[in-house]
Coordinates of C-alpha atoms in Angstrom, one line a residue:
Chain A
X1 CA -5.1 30.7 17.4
X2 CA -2.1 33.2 17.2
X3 CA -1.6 36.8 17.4
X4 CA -0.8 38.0 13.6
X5 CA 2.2 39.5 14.8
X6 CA 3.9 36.0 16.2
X7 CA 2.6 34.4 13.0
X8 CA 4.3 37.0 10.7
X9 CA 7.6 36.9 12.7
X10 CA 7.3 33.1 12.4
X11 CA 7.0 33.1 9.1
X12 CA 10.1 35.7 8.6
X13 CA 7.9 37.9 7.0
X14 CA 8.4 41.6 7.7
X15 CA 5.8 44.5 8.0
X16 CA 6.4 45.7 4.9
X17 CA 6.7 42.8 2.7
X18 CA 3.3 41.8 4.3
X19 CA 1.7 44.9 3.5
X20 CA 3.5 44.5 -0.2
X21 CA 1.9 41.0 -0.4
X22 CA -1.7 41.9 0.8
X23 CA -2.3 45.5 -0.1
X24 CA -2.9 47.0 3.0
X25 CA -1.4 49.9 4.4
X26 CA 1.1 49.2 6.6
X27 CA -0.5 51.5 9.4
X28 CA -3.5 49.6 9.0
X29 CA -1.4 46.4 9.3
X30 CA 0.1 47.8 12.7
X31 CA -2.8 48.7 14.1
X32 CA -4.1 45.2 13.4
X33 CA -1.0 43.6 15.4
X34 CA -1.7 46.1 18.2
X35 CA -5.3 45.2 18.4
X36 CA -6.2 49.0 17.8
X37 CA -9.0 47.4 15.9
X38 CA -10.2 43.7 14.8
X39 CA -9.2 42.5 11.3
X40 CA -11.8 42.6 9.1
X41 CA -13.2 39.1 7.6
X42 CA -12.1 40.8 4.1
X43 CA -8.3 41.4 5.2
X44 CA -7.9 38.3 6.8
X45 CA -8.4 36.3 4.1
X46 CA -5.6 38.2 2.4
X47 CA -4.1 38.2 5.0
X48 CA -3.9 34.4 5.7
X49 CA -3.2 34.0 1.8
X50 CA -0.2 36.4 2.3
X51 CA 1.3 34.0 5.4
X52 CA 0.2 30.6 3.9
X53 CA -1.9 30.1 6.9
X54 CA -5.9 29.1 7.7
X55 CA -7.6 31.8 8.7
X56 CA -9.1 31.0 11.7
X57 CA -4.8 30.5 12.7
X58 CA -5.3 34.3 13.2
X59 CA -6.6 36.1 16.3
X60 CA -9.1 39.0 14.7
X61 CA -8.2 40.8 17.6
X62 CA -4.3 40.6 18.1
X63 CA -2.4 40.9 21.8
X64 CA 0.2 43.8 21.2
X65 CA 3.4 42.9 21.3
X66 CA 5.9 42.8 24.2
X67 CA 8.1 45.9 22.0
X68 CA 6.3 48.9 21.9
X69 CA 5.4 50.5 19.0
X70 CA 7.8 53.1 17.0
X71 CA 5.1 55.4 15.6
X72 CA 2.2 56.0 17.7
X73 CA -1.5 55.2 16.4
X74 CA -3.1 58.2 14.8
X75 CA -5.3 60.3 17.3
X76 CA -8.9 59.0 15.7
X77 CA -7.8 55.3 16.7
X78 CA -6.3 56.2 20.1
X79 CA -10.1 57.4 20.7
X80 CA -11.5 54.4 19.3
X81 CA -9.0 52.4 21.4
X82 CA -10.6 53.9 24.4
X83 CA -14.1 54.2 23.5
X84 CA -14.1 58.5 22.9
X85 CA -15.8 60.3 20.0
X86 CA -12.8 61.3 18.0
X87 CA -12.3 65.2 17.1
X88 CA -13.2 66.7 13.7
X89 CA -10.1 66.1 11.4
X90 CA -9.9 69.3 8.8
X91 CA -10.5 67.6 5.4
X92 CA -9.4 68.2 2.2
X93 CA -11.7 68.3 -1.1
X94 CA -12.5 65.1 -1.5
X95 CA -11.3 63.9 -4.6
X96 CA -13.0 62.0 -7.8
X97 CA -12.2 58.7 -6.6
X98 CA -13.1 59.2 -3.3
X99 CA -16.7 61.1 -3.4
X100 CA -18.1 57.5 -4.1
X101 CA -18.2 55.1 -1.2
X102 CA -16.2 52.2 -1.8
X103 CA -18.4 48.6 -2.4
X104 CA -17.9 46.0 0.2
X105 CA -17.2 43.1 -1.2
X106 CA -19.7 40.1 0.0
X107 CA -17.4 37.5 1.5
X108 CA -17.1 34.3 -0.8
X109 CA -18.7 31.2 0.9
X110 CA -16.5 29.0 2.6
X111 CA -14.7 26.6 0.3
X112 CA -15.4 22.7 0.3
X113 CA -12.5 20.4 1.7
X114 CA -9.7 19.4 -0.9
X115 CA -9.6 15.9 -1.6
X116 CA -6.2 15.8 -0.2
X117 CA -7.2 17.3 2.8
X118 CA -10.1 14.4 2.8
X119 CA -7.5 11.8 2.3
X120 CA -5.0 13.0 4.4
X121 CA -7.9 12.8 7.5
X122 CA -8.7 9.3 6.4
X123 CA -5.4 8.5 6.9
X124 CA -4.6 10.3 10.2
X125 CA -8.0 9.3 12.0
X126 CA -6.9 5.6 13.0
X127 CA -3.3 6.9 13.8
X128 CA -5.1 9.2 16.3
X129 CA -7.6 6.1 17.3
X130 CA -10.8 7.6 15.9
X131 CA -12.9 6.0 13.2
X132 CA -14.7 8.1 10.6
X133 CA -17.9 7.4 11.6
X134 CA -17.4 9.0 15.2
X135 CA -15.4 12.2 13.3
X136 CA -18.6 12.8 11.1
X137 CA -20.7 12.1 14.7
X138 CA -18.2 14.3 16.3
X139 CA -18.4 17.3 13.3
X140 CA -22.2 16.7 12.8
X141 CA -21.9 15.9 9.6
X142 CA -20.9 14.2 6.5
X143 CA -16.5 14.3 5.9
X144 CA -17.5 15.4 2.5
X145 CA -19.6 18.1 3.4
X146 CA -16.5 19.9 5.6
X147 CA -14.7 23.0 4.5
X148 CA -11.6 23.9 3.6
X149 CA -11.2 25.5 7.1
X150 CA -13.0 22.8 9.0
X151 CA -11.1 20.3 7.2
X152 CA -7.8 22.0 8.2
X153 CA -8.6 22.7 11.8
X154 CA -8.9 18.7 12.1
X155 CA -6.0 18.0 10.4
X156 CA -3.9 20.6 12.6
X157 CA -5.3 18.6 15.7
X158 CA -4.9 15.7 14.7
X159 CA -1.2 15.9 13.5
X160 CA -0.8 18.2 17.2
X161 CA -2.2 14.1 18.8
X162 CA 0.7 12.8 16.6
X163 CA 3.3 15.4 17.5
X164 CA 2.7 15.1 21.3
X165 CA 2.7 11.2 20.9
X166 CA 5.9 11.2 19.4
X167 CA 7.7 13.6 22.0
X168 CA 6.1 11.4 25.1
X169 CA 7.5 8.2 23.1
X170 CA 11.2 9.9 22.5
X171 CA 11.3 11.3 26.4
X172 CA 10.4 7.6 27.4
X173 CA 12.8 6.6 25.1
X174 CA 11.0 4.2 23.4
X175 CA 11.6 6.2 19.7
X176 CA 15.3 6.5 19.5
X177 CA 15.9 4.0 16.8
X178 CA 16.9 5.3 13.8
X179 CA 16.1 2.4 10.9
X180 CA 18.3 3.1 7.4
X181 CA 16.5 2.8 4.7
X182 CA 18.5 -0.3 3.1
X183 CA 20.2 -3.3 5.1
X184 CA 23.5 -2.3 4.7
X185 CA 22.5 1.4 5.8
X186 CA 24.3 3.0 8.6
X187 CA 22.4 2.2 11.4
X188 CA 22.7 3.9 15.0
X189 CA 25.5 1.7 16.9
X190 CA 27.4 1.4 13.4
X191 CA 27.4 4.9 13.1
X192 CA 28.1 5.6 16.6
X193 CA 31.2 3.2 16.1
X194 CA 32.3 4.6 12.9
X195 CA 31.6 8.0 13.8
X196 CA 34.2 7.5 17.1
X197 CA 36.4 5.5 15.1
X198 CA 36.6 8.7 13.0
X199 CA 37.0 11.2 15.2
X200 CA 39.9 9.3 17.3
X201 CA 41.8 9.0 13.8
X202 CA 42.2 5.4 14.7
X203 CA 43.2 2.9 11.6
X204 CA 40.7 0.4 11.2
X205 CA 41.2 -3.2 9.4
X206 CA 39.0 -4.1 7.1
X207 CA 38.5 -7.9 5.9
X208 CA 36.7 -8.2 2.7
X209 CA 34.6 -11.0 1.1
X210 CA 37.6 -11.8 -0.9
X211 CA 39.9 -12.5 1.6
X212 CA 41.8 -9.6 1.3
X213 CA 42.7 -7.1 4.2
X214 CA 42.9 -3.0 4.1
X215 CA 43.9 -1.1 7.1
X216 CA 43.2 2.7 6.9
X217 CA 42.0 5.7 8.8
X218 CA 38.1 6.3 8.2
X219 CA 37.9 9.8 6.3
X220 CA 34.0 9.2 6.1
X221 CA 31.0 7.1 5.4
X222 CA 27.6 7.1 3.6
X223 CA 24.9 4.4 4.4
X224 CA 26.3 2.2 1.5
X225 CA 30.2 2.8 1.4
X226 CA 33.0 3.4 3.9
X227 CA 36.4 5.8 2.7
X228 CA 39.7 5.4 4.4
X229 CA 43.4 6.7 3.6
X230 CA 45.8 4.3 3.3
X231 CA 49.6 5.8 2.7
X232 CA 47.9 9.0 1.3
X233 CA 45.7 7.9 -0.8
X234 CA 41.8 7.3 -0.4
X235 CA 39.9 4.0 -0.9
X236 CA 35.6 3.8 -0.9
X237 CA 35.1 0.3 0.1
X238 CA 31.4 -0.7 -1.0
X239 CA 29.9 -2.1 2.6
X240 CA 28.6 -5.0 0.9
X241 CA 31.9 -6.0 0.0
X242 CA 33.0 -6.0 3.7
X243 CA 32.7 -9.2 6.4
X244 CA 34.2 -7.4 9.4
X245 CA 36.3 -5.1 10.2
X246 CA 37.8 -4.3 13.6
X247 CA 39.9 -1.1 15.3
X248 CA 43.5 -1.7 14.9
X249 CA 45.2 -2.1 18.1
X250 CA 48.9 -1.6 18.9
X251 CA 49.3 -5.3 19.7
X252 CA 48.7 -6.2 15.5
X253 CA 51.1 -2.9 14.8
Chain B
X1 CA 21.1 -17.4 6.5
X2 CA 18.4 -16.1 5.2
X3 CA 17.3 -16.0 1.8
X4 CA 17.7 -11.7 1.9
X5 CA 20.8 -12.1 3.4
X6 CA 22.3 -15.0 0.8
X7 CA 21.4 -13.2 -2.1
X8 CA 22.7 -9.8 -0.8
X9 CA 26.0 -12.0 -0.5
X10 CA 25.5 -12.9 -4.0
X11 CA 25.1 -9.6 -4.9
X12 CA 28.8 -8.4 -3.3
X13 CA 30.3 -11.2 -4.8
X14 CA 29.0 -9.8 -8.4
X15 CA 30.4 -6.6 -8.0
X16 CA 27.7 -5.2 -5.6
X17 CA 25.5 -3.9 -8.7
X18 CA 22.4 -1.8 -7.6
X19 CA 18.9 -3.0 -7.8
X20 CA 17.8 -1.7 -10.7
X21 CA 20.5 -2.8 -12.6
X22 CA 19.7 -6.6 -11.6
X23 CA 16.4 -6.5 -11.8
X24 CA 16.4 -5.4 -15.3
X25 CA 19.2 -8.2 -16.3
X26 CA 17.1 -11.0 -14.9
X27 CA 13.2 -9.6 -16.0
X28 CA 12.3 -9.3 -12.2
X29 CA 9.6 -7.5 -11.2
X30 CA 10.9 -3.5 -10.4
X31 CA 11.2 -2.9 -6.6
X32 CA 11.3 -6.8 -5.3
X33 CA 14.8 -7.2 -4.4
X34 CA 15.4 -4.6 -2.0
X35 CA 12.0 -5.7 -0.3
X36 CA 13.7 -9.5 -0.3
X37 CA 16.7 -8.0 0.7
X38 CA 15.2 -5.7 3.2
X39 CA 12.2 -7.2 4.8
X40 CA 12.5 -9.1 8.1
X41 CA 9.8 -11.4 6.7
X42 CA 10.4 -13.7 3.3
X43 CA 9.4 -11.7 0.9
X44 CA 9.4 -13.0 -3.5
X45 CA 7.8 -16.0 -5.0
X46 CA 9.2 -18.9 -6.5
X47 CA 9.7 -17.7 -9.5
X48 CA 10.9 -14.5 -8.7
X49 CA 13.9 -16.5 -6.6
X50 CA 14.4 -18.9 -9.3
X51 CA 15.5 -16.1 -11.7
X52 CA 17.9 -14.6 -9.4
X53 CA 19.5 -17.9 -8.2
X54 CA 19.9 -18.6 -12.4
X55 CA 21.4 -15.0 -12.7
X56 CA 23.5 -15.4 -10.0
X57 CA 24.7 -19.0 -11.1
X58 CA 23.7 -20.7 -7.5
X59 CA 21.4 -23.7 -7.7
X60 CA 17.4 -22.5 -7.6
X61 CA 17.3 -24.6 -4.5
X62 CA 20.1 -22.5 -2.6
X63 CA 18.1 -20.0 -2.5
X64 CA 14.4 -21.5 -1.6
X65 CA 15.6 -23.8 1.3
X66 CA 17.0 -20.6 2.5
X67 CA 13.4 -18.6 2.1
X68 CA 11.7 -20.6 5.1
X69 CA 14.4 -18.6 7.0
X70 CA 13.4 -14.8 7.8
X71 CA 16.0 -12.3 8.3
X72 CA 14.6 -11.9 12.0
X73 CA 15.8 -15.5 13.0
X74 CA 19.3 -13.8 12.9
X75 CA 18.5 -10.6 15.1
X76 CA 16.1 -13.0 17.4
X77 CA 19.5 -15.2 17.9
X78 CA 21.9 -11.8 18.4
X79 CA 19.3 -10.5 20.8
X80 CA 19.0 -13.3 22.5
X81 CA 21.9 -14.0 23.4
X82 CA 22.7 -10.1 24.2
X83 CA 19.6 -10.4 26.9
X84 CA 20.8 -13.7 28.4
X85 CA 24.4 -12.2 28.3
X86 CA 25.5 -15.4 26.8
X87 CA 28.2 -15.6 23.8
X88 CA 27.0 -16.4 20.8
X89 CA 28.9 -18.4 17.7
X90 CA 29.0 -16.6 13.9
X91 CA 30.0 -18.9 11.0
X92 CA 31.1 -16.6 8.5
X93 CA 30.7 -17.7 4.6
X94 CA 34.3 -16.4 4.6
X95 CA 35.2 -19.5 6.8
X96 CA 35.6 -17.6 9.6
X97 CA 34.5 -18.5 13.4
X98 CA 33.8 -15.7 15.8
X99 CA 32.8 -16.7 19.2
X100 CA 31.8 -13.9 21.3
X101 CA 29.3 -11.8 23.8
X102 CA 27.1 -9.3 21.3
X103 CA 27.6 -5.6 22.1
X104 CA 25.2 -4.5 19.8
X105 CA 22.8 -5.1 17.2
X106 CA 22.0 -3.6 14.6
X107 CA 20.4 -3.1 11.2
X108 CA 23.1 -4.6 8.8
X109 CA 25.9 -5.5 11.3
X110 CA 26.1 -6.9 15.0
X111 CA 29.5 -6.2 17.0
X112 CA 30.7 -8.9 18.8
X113 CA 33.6 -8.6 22.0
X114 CA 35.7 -11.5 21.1
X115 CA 38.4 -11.4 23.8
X116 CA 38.3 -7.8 24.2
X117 CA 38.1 -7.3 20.6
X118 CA 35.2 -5.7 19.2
X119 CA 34.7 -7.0 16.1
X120 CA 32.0 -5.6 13.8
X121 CA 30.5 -8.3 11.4
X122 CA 28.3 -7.6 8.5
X123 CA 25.2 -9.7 9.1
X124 CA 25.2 -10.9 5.6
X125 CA 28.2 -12.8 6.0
X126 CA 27.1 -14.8 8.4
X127 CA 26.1 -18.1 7.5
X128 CA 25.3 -20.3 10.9
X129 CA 25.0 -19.3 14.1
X130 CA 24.6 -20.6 17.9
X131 CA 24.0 -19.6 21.0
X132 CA 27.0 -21.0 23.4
X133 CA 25.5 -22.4 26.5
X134 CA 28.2 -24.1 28.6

């Protein structure tokens, strides 16, 4: 779980926009990422919505931030930041819309799992070594009978095993391989080679299936062709047209 | 070689068309010739390889003598003979001999030091290959 204000910032969304989005005030916003008071299960949702993010992602009760704030909470919260009975605020006649008290909304109940989120669990539970039968022992009951929020929490684990699996692999060193996608794709020493070969301006010889010979300066490469400059002008050479090629050293001028 | 790696020849020698291109000529199914192109492991049927080899003009058996021969018999070879340090011999369908110790192996090519050259060969063209012992 994350303060709303790292979540916001995360997402490059600013106070503003975020109050646009949702419809709440933006003091009321502020006062949420200060932890003046809790977010209420009603803004959160809109809240999340606003962000694309689960709800339960967002602390109810933010950490302020390490900047201070630029407008100072009104009075009435400072006193219920510190527990005191606020003072009598002089109030105006209340108008027509206001005499009535605004209807709280019942919160909707909680949203079954998508069937992608279903499948995408399915997938990800052998990849994390788990069999479905121990995640429904695990979650106490059925996969089908998850919610939406449930379903995501599981997912975000589960892809946070993956994530963490993948890092140890790369710092051991045993995930540096880069596959192409296609056999003659630019694979990791080629393109270390080519990529050198570029950089030094070196011509390179080319010998094609054909017998033929083309010596030029590599200009750049894709995973399926190679372009040089010969005399000024530029050739693509298809890879699969090429046998071997080799730097061109003084020696062969 | 391989029966990927032949008919990826085959295909540079008839102007290197793409996949879909083929497949449509010769009534393949849609998506089989990268896999047989791209899988270590034989991948097509009979039939499937019959209609290419007749596209391509090659005799049906070129092709499925070459099928019993996986694309990782090639790589096993290269880095084999990069882990025992010992040079290794490329027959090229060019005609070509390279003898030398592997540098590097990779994907779609393998460089090879050949008397302080490094010479980077396009698996596909190779043909034979041995380890050199002696």
């Amino acid at each position: 779980m994350y303060n709303l204000w790292e979540i916001r910032k995360r997402k490059g969304v600013s106070l503003p926009t975020l109050s646009a989005r949702t419809g709440i005030p933006l003091r009321v916003l502020e006062d949420y990422e200060y932890g003046v008071k809790p977010i209420p299960y009603e803004d959160l949702s809109r809240i999340a919505k606003a962000l694309y993010v689960e709800e339960w992602e967002i602390k109810t009760l933010s950490e302020p931030p390490p900047q201070p704030r630029r407008r100072p909470p009104q009075p009435e919260q400072r006193a219920q930041a510190s527990g005191e009975k606020s003072p009598p605020r002089p109030r105006s006649k209340p108008s027509k819309s206001s005499r009535r008290p605004p209807k709280r909304r019942q919160p909707p109940p909680p949203a079954p799992a998508r069937e992608t989120q279903l499948a995408h669990l399915r997938q990800l539970a052998p990849l994390v070594g788990k069999t479905i039968e121990q995640i429904e022992q695990e979650i106490g009951k059925p996969l089908e009978k998850l919610t939406r929020q449930e379903a995501s929490r599981i997912l975000f684990e589960f892809q946070e095993i993956l994530r963490e699996r993948k890092q140890k692999k790369r710092e051991e060193g045993t995930h540096n391989r880069k596959r192409a996608y296609l056999p003659e794709g630019v694979d990791q020493f080629e393109l270390e080679y080519l990529t050198k070969a570029q950089e030094e301006g070196v011509p390179v010889r080319f010998h094609l299936f054909d017998g033929t010979e083309v010596v030029g300066v590599i200009v750049g490469f894709s995973p399926y062709s190679i372009t040089i400059r010969v005399n000024d002008e530029e050739k693509t050479l298809n890879k699969l047209a090429i046998a071997w090629y080799e730097r061109e050293t003084e020696d062969k001028g | 070689m391989s029966s990927g790696d032949y008919l990826r020849f085959l295909r540079a020698l008839h102007g290197g068309k793409d996949f879909f291109t083929i497949e449509a000529e010769c009534g393949v199914p849609s998506g089989i010739m990268r896999q047989i192109e791209q899988r270590y492991r034989a991948v097509g049927d009979k039939e499937t390889l019959r209609k290419l080899a007749e596209y391509y003009g090659v005799p049906a058996e070129e092709v499925l003598w070459r099928h019993e021969w996986s694309r990782a018999r090639l790589t096993f070879a290269l880095e084999d003979a990069l882990r025992k340090k010992l040079p290794i011999r490329l027959y090229l369908r060019t005609g070509e001999v390279y003898q030398g110790r592997v540098k590097w192996v990779d994907l779609g090519a393998t460089c090879l030091d050949v008397d302080g050259r490094e010479i980077v060969i396009q698996r596909h063209w190779v043909d034979k290959w041995e380890l050199v012992t002696e």
